[in-house]
Coordinates of C-alpha atoms and ligand atoms in Angstrom, one line a residue:
R1 CA 0.1 0.0 0.0
K2 CA 1.3 3.3 -0.5
A3 CA -1.0 5.7 1.8
W4 CA 0.8 6.5 5.3
A5 CA -0.9 8.6 7.8
E6 CA 0.3 10.2 11.1
P7 CA 1.2 7.6 14.0
Y8 CA -0.9 9.2 16.4
R9 CA -4.2 10.8 16.7
I10 CA -4.9 14.3 18.0
K11 CA -6.4 15.0 21.4
M12 CA -6.1 18.7 22.0
V13 CA -5.8 21.4 19.3
E14 CA -4.9 25.2 19.3
P15 CA -7.2 27.0 16.8
L16 CA -5.4 29.0 14.0
R17 CA -6.1 32.5 12.9
M18 CA -5.4 34.0 9.3
L19 CA -5.1 37.5 8.9
S20 CA -5.9 39.4 5.7
R21 CA -3.2 40.2 3.2
E22 CA -3.2 44.3 4.3
E23 CA -3.1 42.9 8.1
R24 CA 0.1 40.7 7.4
E25 CA 1.6 43.9 5.4
Q26 CA 1.1 45.9 8.4
K27 CA 2.5 43.6 10.8
L28 CA 5.6 42.7 8.7
S29 CA 6.3 46.6 8.6
E30 CA 5.8 46.8 12.2
A31 CA 8.3 43.7 12.6
G32 CA 11.0 45.4 10.5
Y33 CA 10.6 42.7 7.8
N34 CA 12.5 40.4 10.4
T35 CA 10.2 37.1 10.8
F36 CA 11.5 36.9 14.4
L37 CA 9.9 40.0 15.3
L38 CA 6.4 38.7 14.2
R39 CA 3.9 38.1 17.0
S40 CA 2.9 34.2 17.2
E41 CA -0.8 35.2 17.1
D42 CA -0.5 37.0 13.6
V43 CA 1.3 33.8 12.1
Y44 CA -0.7 31.3 10.6
I45 CA 1.6 28.2 9.9
D46 CA 4.9 28.8 12.0
L47 CA 7.8 27.3 10.3
L48 CA 10.2 29.5 12.0
T49 CA 11.6 26.7 13.8
D50 CA 11.5 23.1 14.9
S51 CA 13.0 24.4 18.4
G52 CA 10.8 24.0 21.5
T53 CA 7.9 24.0 19.2
N54 CA 7.0 20.5 19.0
A55 CA 3.9 18.5 20.6
M56 CA 4.4 16.4 23.6
S57 CA 2.7 13.2 23.8
D58 CA 0.1 12.3 26.5
Y59 CA 2.8 10.3 28.1
Q60 CA 5.3 13.4 28.4
W61 CA 2.3 15.5 29.9
A62 CA 1.5 12.8 32.2
G63 CA 5.1 13.1 33.5
M64 CA 4.8 16.9 33.9
M65 CA 2.4 16.0 36.7
L66 CA 5.3 13.8 38.3
G67 CA 7.5 16.5 38.4
D68 CA 9.7 15.9 41.7
E69 CA 10.5 19.7 42.6
A70 CA 13.1 19.1 45.2
Y71 CA 15.9 21.5 44.9
A72 CA 18.6 18.7 45.1
G73 CA 18.5 15.2 44.0
S74 CA 15.2 15.1 42.1
R75 CA 13.7 11.8 41.0
N76 CA 13.3 13.1 37.6
F77 CA 17.1 13.8 37.2
Y78 CA 18.0 10.2 37.8
Y79 CA 15.4 9.1 35.4
L80 CA 16.8 11.4 32.6
E81 CA 20.3 10.4 33.7
A82 CA 19.3 6.6 33.2
N83 CA 17.8 7.4 29.8
M84 CA 20.7 9.4 28.6
Q85 CA 23.0 6.5 29.3
K86 CA 20.8 3.7 28.0
Y87 CA 19.9 5.8 24.5
Y88 CA 23.3 8.0 23.9
G89 CA 25.7 6.0 26.1
Y90 CA 27.8 8.5 27.8
K91 CA 28.7 8.3 31.5
Y92 CA 27.7 11.6 33.1
L93 CA 24.8 14.1 32.6
V94 CA 25.0 17.6 33.4
P95 CA 21.3 19.3 32.9
T96 CA 21.1 22.8 31.4
H97 CA 18.2 24.9 30.5
Q98 CA 18.6 24.5 26.7
G99 CA 21.3 23.5 24.0
R100 CA 23.5 27.0 24.3
G101 CA 23.6 26.4 28.3
A102 CA 25.8 23.3 27.4
E103 CA 27.4 25.0 24.6
H104 CA 28.5 27.6 27.3
L105 CA 29.7 25.1 29.6
I106 CA 31.9 22.9 27.2
S107 CA 33.3 26.0 25.6
R108 CA 34.6 27.6 29.0
I109 CA 35.8 24.3 30.2
L110 CA 37.7 23.1 27.0
I111 CA 38.8 26.2 25.1
K112 CA 41.8 28.3 25.9
P113 CA 42.0 31.9 24.0
G114 CA 43.8 31.3 20.7
D115 CA 42.5 27.6 20.3
F116 CA 40.9 26.7 17.2
I117 CA 37.7 24.5 17.0
P118 CA 37.2 22.5 13.6
G119 CA 33.7 21.4 12.9
N120 CA 31.3 20.4 10.2
M121 CA 29.6 24.0 9.5
Y122 CA 29.1 26.4 11.9
F123 CA 26.2 26.8 14.0
T124 CA 25.2 30.4 15.3
T125 CA 25.1 29.9 19.0
T126 CA 28.0 27.0 19.0
R127 CA 30.4 29.3 17.4
Q128 CA 29.6 32.5 19.6
H129 CA 30.3 30.2 22.6
Q130 CA 33.4 29.2 21.1
E131 CA 34.3 32.6 20.2
L132 CA 33.4 34.2 23.4
A133 CA 36.0 31.5 25.1
G134 CA 38.8 32.9 22.8
G135 CA 38.6 30.3 20.3
T136 CA 38.3 30.5 16.5
F137 CA 35.8 28.1 14.4
V138 CA 37.1 26.6 11.4
D139 CA 34.9 24.8 8.9
V140 CA 36.0 21.4 7.9
I141 CA 33.0 20.3 6.3
I142 CA 33.2 18.7 2.7
D143 CA 32.9 21.0 -0.1
E144 CA 29.6 19.5 -1.0
A145 CA 27.8 20.8 1.9
H146 CA 28.4 24.4 0.4
D147 CA 26.7 23.6 -2.8
P148 CA 22.9 23.5 -2.5
A149 CA 22.6 21.5 -5.6
S150 CA 25.0 18.8 -4.8
T151 CA 23.1 15.3 -4.0
H152 CA 25.9 13.8 -1.9
P153 CA 24.1 11.6 0.7
F154 CA 25.9 12.8 3.8
K155 CA 26.8 16.2 3.1
G156 CA 27.2 16.8 7.0
N157 CA 30.5 14.7 6.7
V158 CA 34.1 16.1 8.0
D159 CA 36.6 16.4 5.2
L160 CA 39.5 14.4 6.7
D161 CA 42.1 16.3 4.8
K162 CA 40.7 19.6 6.0
L163 CA 40.9 18.4 9.7
E164 CA 44.2 16.9 9.4
S165 CA 45.8 20.1 8.0
L166 CA 44.6 22.0 10.3
I167 CA 45.8 20.2 13.1
K168 CA 49.2 19.9 11.5
K169 CA 48.9 23.7 10.8
V170 CA 48.2 24.8 14.3
G171 CA 49.5 21.9 16.6
A172 CA 47.5 19.3 18.4
E173 CA 47.4 21.2 21.6
K174 CA 45.7 24.2 20.0
V175 CA 42.7 21.8 18.7
P176 CA 40.7 21.3 22.0
Y177 CA 38.3 19.5 20.5
V178 CA 36.3 18.8 16.9
S179 CA 32.7 20.2 17.2
L180 CA 30.7 17.3 15.4
A181 CA 27.2 18.5 14.2
A182 CA 24.7 15.6 13.3
T183 CA 22.5 16.7 11.7
V184 CA 24.0 19.6 10.1
N185 CA 21.6 22.5 10.4
M186 CA 22.9 25.1 8.3
A187 CA 23.7 22.9 5.6
G188 CA 20.0 21.8 5.0
G189 CA 19.7 19.4 8.0
Q190 CA 22.5 17.2 6.3
P191 CA 23.4 14.0 7.9
V192 CA 26.9 12.9 8.9
S193 CA 27.5 8.8 7.9
M194 CA 28.5 6.2 10.5
E195 CA 31.9 5.8 8.3
N196 CA 32.8 9.2 8.7
V197 CA 32.3 9.8 12.5
R198 CA 34.4 6.4 13.1
A199 CA 36.9 7.8 10.4
V200 CA 37.0 11.2 12.7
R201 CA 37.4 9.3 15.9
E202 CA 40.3 7.1 14.3
L203 CA 42.1 10.3 13.1
T204 CA 41.7 12.4 16.4
A205 CA 42.7 9.6 18.7
R206 CA 46.1 9.7 16.9
Y207 CA 46.4 13.4 18.1
G208 CA 44.6 13.0 21.4
I209 CA 41.9 15.1 20.1
R210 CA 38.4 15.1 21.8
V211 CA 35.3 14.9 19.7
I212 CA 32.2 16.6 21.0
L213 CA 29.1 15.9 19.3
D214 CA 26.0 18.2 18.9
A215 CA 23.2 15.5 19.4
T216 CA 20.4 18.2 19.0
R217 CA 19.4 16.1 15.9
A218 CA 21.2 12.9 16.2
V219 CA 17.9 10.8 15.8
E220 CA 17.2 12.3 12.4
N221 CA 20.7 11.5 11.6
A222 CA 20.3 8.1 12.5
F223 CA 17.2 7.8 10.4
F224 CA 19.3 8.8 7.1
I225 CA 22.0 6.4 8.3
K226 CA 19.4 3.4 8.3
E227 CA 18.0 4.5 5.1
R228 CA 21.3 5.2 3.1
E229 CA 24.2 3.5 4.7
P230 CA 25.0 0.2 3.5
G231 CA 25.0 -2.3 6.7
Y232 CA 22.3 -0.1 8.5
Q233 CA 18.9 -1.1 7.2
H234 CA 18.4 -3.8 9.6
K235 CA 19.8 -1.8 12.8
T236 CA 17.1 -0.1 14.9
I237 CA 17.0 3.6 15.3
A238 CA 18.2 3.4 18.9
E239 CA 21.2 1.0 17.9
I240 CA 22.4 3.3 15.2
L241 CA 22.1 6.2 17.5
K242 CA 24.0 4.7 20.3
E243 CA 26.6 3.4 18.0
F244 CA 27.3 7.0 16.5
C245 CA 27.4 8.4 20.0
S246 CA 30.2 5.8 21.0
Y247 CA 32.6 7.3 18.7
T248 CA 32.5 11.0 20.7
D249 CA 33.7 11.7 24.0
G250 CA 30.6 13.8 24.7
C251 CA 27.6 15.8 23.5
T252 CA 25.6 18.8 23.8
M253 CA 22.0 18.7 23.4
S254 CA 19.3 20.9 22.9
G255 CA 16.3 18.8 24.0
K256 CA 14.1 21.2 22.2
K257 CA 14.2 19.3 19.0
D258 CA 14.5 15.5 18.7
L259 CA 13.8 14.9 22.4
L260 CA 10.1 16.6 22.0
V261 CA 10.3 18.9 24.7
N262 CA 9.5 22.8 24.9
I263 CA 12.6 23.7 27.1
G264 CA 15.5 21.6 28.1
G265 CA 19.0 20.4 27.3
F266 CA 22.2 18.9 28.8
L267 CA 25.8 18.3 28.6
A268 CA 26.8 14.6 28.5
V269 CA 30.5 13.5 29.0
N270 CA 32.9 10.4 29.4
D271 CA 35.6 11.9 30.9
E272 CA 35.1 12.2 34.7
E273 CA 37.5 15.4 35.1
I274 CA 35.5 17.2 32.4
F275 CA 32.3 16.2 34.3
Q276 CA 33.5 17.4 37.6
Q277 CA 34.3 20.8 36.1
A278 CA 31.0 20.8 34.4
R279 CA 28.9 20.2 37.3
N280 CA 30.7 22.7 39.2
L281 CA 30.3 25.4 36.7
V282 CA 26.5 24.6 36.0
V283 CA 25.6 25.8 39.6
V284 CA 27.2 29.3 38.8
Y285 CA 25.2 29.7 35.5
E286 CA 22.5 27.2 35.2
G287 CA 21.3 25.7 38.5
L288 CA 22.1 23.0 40.7
H289 CA 23.8 20.1 39.0
T290 CA 20.6 18.1 39.3
Y291 CA 18.4 20.2 37.8
G292 CA 20.5 23.0 35.7
G293 CA 17.9 25.4 35.1
L294 CA 15.1 23.3 34.7
A295 CA 11.9 22.2 36.7
G296 CA 11.6 18.5 37.5
R297 CA 8.6 18.2 35.3
D298 CA 10.9 19.4 32.4
L299 CA 13.6 16.9 33.1
E300 CA 10.6 14.1 33.2
A301 CA 9.2 15.3 29.9
M302 CA 12.6 15.1 28.3
A303 CA 13.4 11.9 29.7
R304 CA 10.1 10.6 28.2
G305 CA 10.6 12.3 25.0
M306 CA 13.9 10.4 24.5
E307 CA 12.1 7.3 24.8
E308 CA 9.4 8.4 21.9
A309 CA 12.1 10.0 19.8
V310 CA 13.6 6.6 18.7
Q311 CA 10.4 4.9 17.7
E312 CA 10.9 3.7 14.2
D313 CA 7.2 4.9 13.1
Y314 CA 7.4 8.3 14.8
I315 CA 11.0 9.2 13.1
R316 CA 9.8 7.8 10.0
H317 CA 6.6 9.9 9.8
R318 CA 8.8 13.2 11.0
V319 CA 11.3 12.9 8.0
L320 CA 9.1 11.8 5.5
Q321 CA 6.6 14.6 6.1
V322 CA 9.7 16.9 5.7
R323 CA 10.4 15.3 2.5
Y324 CA 6.9 15.5 1.4
L325 CA 7.0 19.0 1.5
G326 CA 10.1 19.4 -0.3
E327 CA 9.1 17.0 -3.2
K328 CA 6.0 19.2 -3.7
L329 CA 8.2 22.2 -3.8
Q330 CA 10.4 20.7 -6.6
Q331 CA 7.2 19.8 -8.6
H332 CA 6.4 23.6 -8.8
G333 CA 10.0 24.1 -10.0
V334 CA 11.1 26.1 -6.8
P335 CA 14.9 25.7 -6.1
I336 CA 15.5 23.9 -2.7
V337 CA 18.6 22.5 -1.2
V338 CA 19.1 18.8 -2.0
P339 CA 19.1 16.1 -0.6
I340 CA 16.1 17.2 1.4
G341 CA 17.0 17.6 5.1
G342 CA 15.7 15.8 8.6
H343 CA 13.9 18.8 10.0
A344 CA 13.4 21.5 7.4
V345 CA 13.1 22.3 3.7
F346 CA 15.6 24.9 2.7
L347 CA 14.7 27.2 -0.3
D348 CA 17.9 28.7 -2.1
A349 CA 17.5 32.2 -2.3
K350 CA 20.4 32.8 -4.3
R351 CA 18.6 30.9 -7.5
F352 CA 15.0 32.0 -6.2
L353 CA 16.2 35.5 -6.4
P354 CA 19.3 35.9 -8.7
H355 CA 18.4 39.6 -9.4
I356 CA 19.2 40.4 -5.9
P357 CA 22.8 40.7 -4.7
Q358 CA 23.5 39.3 -1.4
D359 CA 24.1 42.4 0.5
R360 CA 20.7 43.5 -0.3
F361 CA 19.6 40.4 1.6
P362 CA 17.7 38.1 -0.7
A363 CA 16.8 35.4 2.0
Q364 CA 15.4 37.8 4.4
T365 CA 13.5 39.2 1.4
L366 CA 12.0 35.9 0.8
A367 CA 11.0 35.2 4.3
A368 CA 9.1 38.4 4.5
A369 CA 7.4 37.9 1.0
I370 CA 6.4 34.3 2.0
Y371 CA 4.6 35.7 5.2
A372 CA 3.1 38.5 3.2
D373 CA 1.7 36.1 0.9
S374 CA 0.2 33.5 3.5
G375 CA 0.9 34.2 7.1
V376 CA 3.4 31.2 6.7
R377 CA 6.7 32.0 9.0
S378 CA 10.1 30.9 7.8
M379 CA 13.6 31.7 8.9
E380 CA 16.7 33.4 7.0
R381 CA 19.6 31.5 7.1
G382 CA 21.9 33.4 4.8
I383 CA 24.1 36.3 5.0
V384 CA 22.2 38.0 8.1
S385 CA 22.5 34.8 10.0
A386 CA 26.2 34.6 9.2
G387 CA 26.9 38.0 10.8
R388 CA 29.9 40.0 10.4
D389 CA 33.8 38.6 10.5
P390 CA 35.1 39.7 13.8
K391 CA 38.5 40.5 11.9
T392 CA 37.4 42.5 9.1
G393 CA 34.2 43.9 10.4
D394 CA 32.5 43.4 6.8
H395 CA 29.7 40.8 6.6
R396 CA 30.5 37.3 6.0
Y397 CA 29.3 36.2 2.3
P398 CA 28.2 32.5 3.0
K399 CA 27.7 30.5 -0.1
L400 CA 24.5 29.3 1.3
E401 CA 21.7 32.1 1.3
L402 CA 18.7 29.8 2.5
V403 CA 15.4 30.4 3.7
R404 CA 14.3 27.6 6.3
L405 CA 11.0 26.1 6.3
T406 CA 11.3 24.3 9.6
I407 CA 8.8 21.7 10.4
P408 CA 7.8 21.3 14.1
R409 CA 7.3 17.5 15.2
R410 CA 3.7 16.2 15.6
V411 CA 2.0 19.7 14.8
Y412 CA 1.0 20.0 11.4
T413 CA -0.5 17.6 8.9
N414 CA 0.4 17.3 5.3
A415 CA -2.9 19.5 4.4
H416 CA -0.8 22.4 6.1
M417 CA 2.2 21.3 4.0
D418 CA 0.1 21.5 0.8
V419 CA -0.8 25.2 1.8
V420 CA 2.9 26.4 2.3
A421 CA 3.9 24.6 -1.0
E422 CA 1.3 26.6 -2.7
S423 CA 1.9 30.0 -1.2
V424 CA 5.8 29.4 -1.9
A425 CA 5.1 28.5 -5.6
A426 CA 2.9 31.7 -6.1
V427 CA 5.6 33.7 -4.6
Y428 CA 8.1 32.1 -6.9
Q429 CA 5.7 32.8 -10.0
E430 CA 5.9 36.6 -8.6
R431 CA 9.7 36.6 -8.0
E432 CA 10.6 39.4 -10.3
K433 CA 8.6 41.8 -8.3
L434 CA 10.9 41.5 -5.2
S435 CA 13.7 44.2 -5.0
G436 CA 15.6 43.5 -1.7
L437 CA 16.1 44.8 1.7
R438 CA 18.3 47.3 3.4
M439 CA 19.0 46.8 7.3
V440 CA 18.3 49.8 9.4
Y441 CA 19.1 48.4 12.8
E442 CA 22.0 45.9 13.6
P443 CA 22.6 44.6 17.0
T444 CA 25.8 43.5 18.0
Y445 CA 25.4 39.7 18.9
L446 CA 23.6 37.3 16.6
R447 CA 22.1 40.1 14.7
F448 CA 19.5 38.0 12.8
F449 CA 17.3 37.7 15.9
Q450 CA 16.5 41.4 16.3
A451 CA 17.7 43.2 13.2
R452 CA 15.2 45.5 11.4
F453 CA 14.9 46.2 7.5
E454 CA 13.0 48.3 5.1
P455 CA 12.2 47.6 1.7
L456 CA 14.5 49.4 -0.9
Ligands
LIG1 C1 22.3 22.2 15.7 C2 22.0 23.2 17.1 C3 20.6 23.8 17.1 O1 20.0 23.9 15.9 C4 20.4 24.9 18.1 C5 19.3 25.7 18.1 N1 18.6 25.5 17.1 C6 17.5 26.5 16.9 C7 17.3 27.7 17.7 C8 18.3 28.8 17.2 C9 19.4 28.9 17.8 C10 20.3 29.7 17.0 C11 19.7 30.6 15.8 O2 20.6 31.4 15.0 C12 18.6 30.6 15.3 F1 18.1 31.5 14.4 C13 17.8 29.7 16.2 C14 17.0 26.4 15.6 O3 15.9 27.3 15.2 O4 17.4 25.6 14.8 C15 21.5 24.9 19.2 C16 21.2 25.8 20.3 O5 20.2 25.2 21.1 P1 19.2 25.9 22.1 O6 18.4 26.8 21.2 O7 18.5 24.9 22.7 O8 20.0 26.8 22.9 C17 22.4 24.1 19.3 N2 22.9 23.4 18.1

């Protein structure tokens, strides 16, 4: 049979509201043409992010009633710790309020000023914390990752030659760890193969260099390994996930994605010394080492979300829903990043709007146009997100100028995907009418969150 449906039924709904075109144009102007500055109530289908926007299950909601809100030694912490050990395989857990809380801790602990941190393409908060700790991020992802049209099945892979030449150039003592993301958000939700993470482990072990995984979407990564990598078709998602993590020394986790919670994250490590430092530092920045800035109920919901995330029918539906939207857009001839990623469809704004130069912010322009057309909210992932080069002060000019249509887990049906595809196709038909933006307000840090623009 071909037909497939959501592996769940809906028990609660939030009514959606659609504004008129005129109202949307007004809201967009008030938001400075930045989708981050729109109000949720003015958004029809919210594809800004899959972070914290996912629907919890009744099993997770029931867990919220079982929050042990003791200040120290909460029951929920030990359940989360046991599940982390079971599914990710690391020894020690340090809970944090969300992913960047863990990124902050590990960056401060492992990075010395003047260090270099190689990684498979940057991520905004990850790189920010590496730079704040005095490090310099160096991109060692394979070249294909920067080509939106390349169909390489594992575009998230590390280029081992780039990695080794960096180590030789700066010296192993200046490389505190490899920052490995799986999947790679900014490349289009692209996976890393098991063969590659194993090779990264072998190479770094020769130099005594750690590998710290960003495990935020590692379950989606496991799905692509099962689907695409020889020898893994008959392994369970849980087995693939655990093997993948076994080649790394620890992970940072934003539970707001794969783990199906609205808030939550953690740092997990195998090294007892790093653990001692992290559990000492966490009490300064997040909260006691058994809650890390989260309520007991949040720890419980994250532990239960972990069990659900690795269920085969759930993760298959999740990734295939994203693919469904991507393939619909391809049928309309809309240029997107291929292969279609695990958490989002990424529009290639350079090919979508070839008449708009990058410093007139084509992706920002496109995200605004899609909202004006239909109330669908998306996110700019191009020159604005890339920010300025700390050395030159000029914009960084990334090869990838993208708009991310990010699908929250268990929230929308394929009928919503049809509406999104129709809107993007309509904007594509009228693309010649778009003429770019100019930035009128630029914040110092992670400018894309709060920058404001005016039409040219
Ligand atoms: C692979 C990875 C992430 O995707 C991630 C977050 N992601 C978000 C939220 C976001 C973050 C930074 C932005 O420039 C952005 F515009 C959106 C997102 O939408 O994709 C974090 C950080 O985890 P925290 O958000 O729990 O602290 C670490 N690693």
